[in-house]
Amino acid sequence: MDSLDHMLTDPLELGPCGDGHGTRIMEDCLLGGTRVSLPEDLLEDPEIFFDVVSLSTWQEVLSESQREHLQQFLPHFPEDSLEQQNQLVLALFSGENFRFGNPLHIAQKLFRDTGSETRCVQ
């Protein structure tokens, strides 16, 4: 995850924590072997989740090297692999059903339904 390390380790500007004013509740999540703290609202509110995890984020926020890094985790195809991977990304972000549902919708539902220990990060 070298190309994404800074995104996972840069501190967020959260303001005061724990005093009831400007409090943001964070949840620790394990992504691969990396523990990250993410805002609870991102994990539990589908509208926020899909505003962040979106095709526009993929196209406009992530750098080419970050997209290439993430594409390593997509299936590889014998012919036109890059084109098929691009079609897969479009299908993923457009909410298409993959056998048993859309993986992003399933992930968001799992985040929402499986509460973990929350912690406040300063």
Short mmCIF file of C-alpha atoms in Angstrom, two decimals, residues 24-119:
data_model
loop_
_atom_site.label_atom_id
_atom_site.label_comp_id
_atom_site.label_asym_id
_atom_site.label_seq_id
_atom_site.Cartn_x
_atom_site.Cartn_y
_atom_site.Cartn_z
CA ARG A 24 -15.94 13.60 15.98
CA ILE A 25 -16.21 9.93 16.77
CA MET A 26 -13.61 7.82 15.03
CA GLU A 27 -13.61 4.06 14.51
CA ASP A 28 -10.50 1.97 14.17
CA CYS A 29 -10.59 -0.24 11.10
CA LEU A 30 -8.11 -2.78 9.85
CA LEU A 31 -7.46 -2.38 6.12
CA GLY A 32 -5.14 -5.16 5.09
CA GLY A 33 -2.43 -5.00 7.71
CA THR A 34 -2.89 -1.28 8.41
CA ARG A 35 -5.00 0.09 11.23
CA VAL A 36 -6.70 3.36 10.33
CA SER A 37 -9.13 5.60 12.15
CA LEU A 38 -12.08 6.66 10.05
CA PRO A 39 -14.96 8.98 10.91
CA GLU A 40 -17.93 7.02 12.19
CA ASP A 41 -20.25 8.98 9.89
CA LEU A 42 -18.29 7.80 6.85
CA LEU A 43 -18.81 4.18 7.85
CA GLU A 44 -22.43 4.42 8.99
CA ASP A 45 -24.08 6.95 6.67
CA PRO A 46 -24.54 5.53 3.14
CA GLU A 47 -24.86 9.00 1.62
CA ILE A 48 -21.49 10.11 3.00
CA PHE A 49 -19.85 6.77 2.20
CA PHE A 50 -20.94 6.85 -1.45
CA ASP A 51 -20.02 10.54 -1.80
CA VAL A 52 -16.46 9.58 -0.82
CA VAL A 53 -16.25 6.10 -2.37
CA SER A 54 -17.32 7.15 -5.84
CA LEU A 55 -16.35 7.23 -9.48
CA SER A 56 -15.60 10.95 -9.20
CA THR A 57 -13.15 10.23 -6.35
CA TRP A 58 -11.57 7.49 -8.47
CA GLN A 59 -11.23 9.78 -11.48
CA GLU A 60 -10.61 13.21 -9.93
CA VAL A 61 -9.00 12.68 -6.52
CA LEU A 62 -6.77 9.63 -6.82
CA SER A 63 -3.56 10.01 -8.77
CA GLU A 64 -2.73 7.72 -11.67
CA SER A 65 -0.22 5.84 -9.49
CA GLN A 66 -2.85 5.35 -6.75
CA ARG A 67 -5.35 4.01 -9.29
CA GLU A 68 -2.69 1.68 -10.73
CA HIS A 69 -1.90 0.44 -7.23
CA LEU A 70 -5.56 -0.31 -6.50
CA GLN A 71 -6.04 -2.00 -9.89
CA GLN A 72 -3.61 -4.69 -8.72
CA PHE A 73 -6.43 -5.98 -6.52
CA LEU A 74 -8.88 -6.33 -9.42
CA PRO A 75 -9.16 -9.55 -11.42
CA HIS A 76 -6.77 -9.92 -14.32
CA PHE A 77 -8.19 -10.97 -17.67
CA PRO A 78 -6.43 -12.90 -20.45
CA GLU A 79 -7.31 -10.33 -23.13
CA ASP A 80 -7.74 -6.56 -22.88
CA SER A 81 -7.13 -6.75 -19.13
CA LEU A 82 -6.84 -2.98 -18.63
CA GLU A 83 -10.02 -2.26 -20.61
CA GLN A 84 -11.94 -4.97 -18.74
CA GLN A 85 -10.64 -3.65 -15.42
CA ASN A 86 -11.86 -0.16 -16.38
CA GLN A 87 -15.29 -1.60 -17.19
CA LEU A 88 -15.26 -3.41 -13.84
CA VAL A 89 -14.48 -0.15 -12.01
CA LEU A 90 -17.37 1.59 -13.80
CA ALA A 91 -19.72 -1.29 -12.92
CA LEU A 92 -18.55 -1.24 -9.30
CA PHE A 93 -19.18 2.47 -8.84
CA SER A 94 -22.46 2.44 -10.77
CA GLY A 95 -23.92 -0.07 -8.30
CA GLU A 96 -24.14 -3.06 -10.65
CA ASN A 97 -24.87 -6.41 -9.13
CA PHE A 98 -21.97 -8.91 -8.99
CA ARG A 99 -23.60 -12.32 -8.41
CA PHE A 100 -24.60 -11.65 -4.79
CA GLY A 101 -24.71 -7.86 -4.80
CA ASN A 102 -22.41 -4.93 -5.34
CA PRO A 103 -19.19 -5.22 -3.28
CA LEU A 104 -19.24 -1.52 -2.33
CA HIS A 105 -22.85 -1.73 -1.14
CA ILE A 106 -22.06 -4.91 0.78
CA ALA A 107 -18.99 -3.29 2.38
CA GLN A 108 -20.95 -0.19 3.40
CA LYS A 109 -23.69 -2.36 4.91
CA LEU A 110 -21.09 -4.36 6.84
CA PHE A 111 -19.47 -1.16 8.11
CA ARG A 112 -22.87 0.17 9.17
CA ASP A 113 -24.17 -3.02 10.76
CA THR A 114 -21.04 -4.21 12.57
CA GLY A 115 -20.30 -1.54 15.11
CA SER A 116 -16.78 -1.63 16.41
CA GLU A 117 -15.18 0.08 19.37
CA THR A 118 -15.17 3.79 18.69
CA ARG A 119 -12.45 6.08 19.82
#
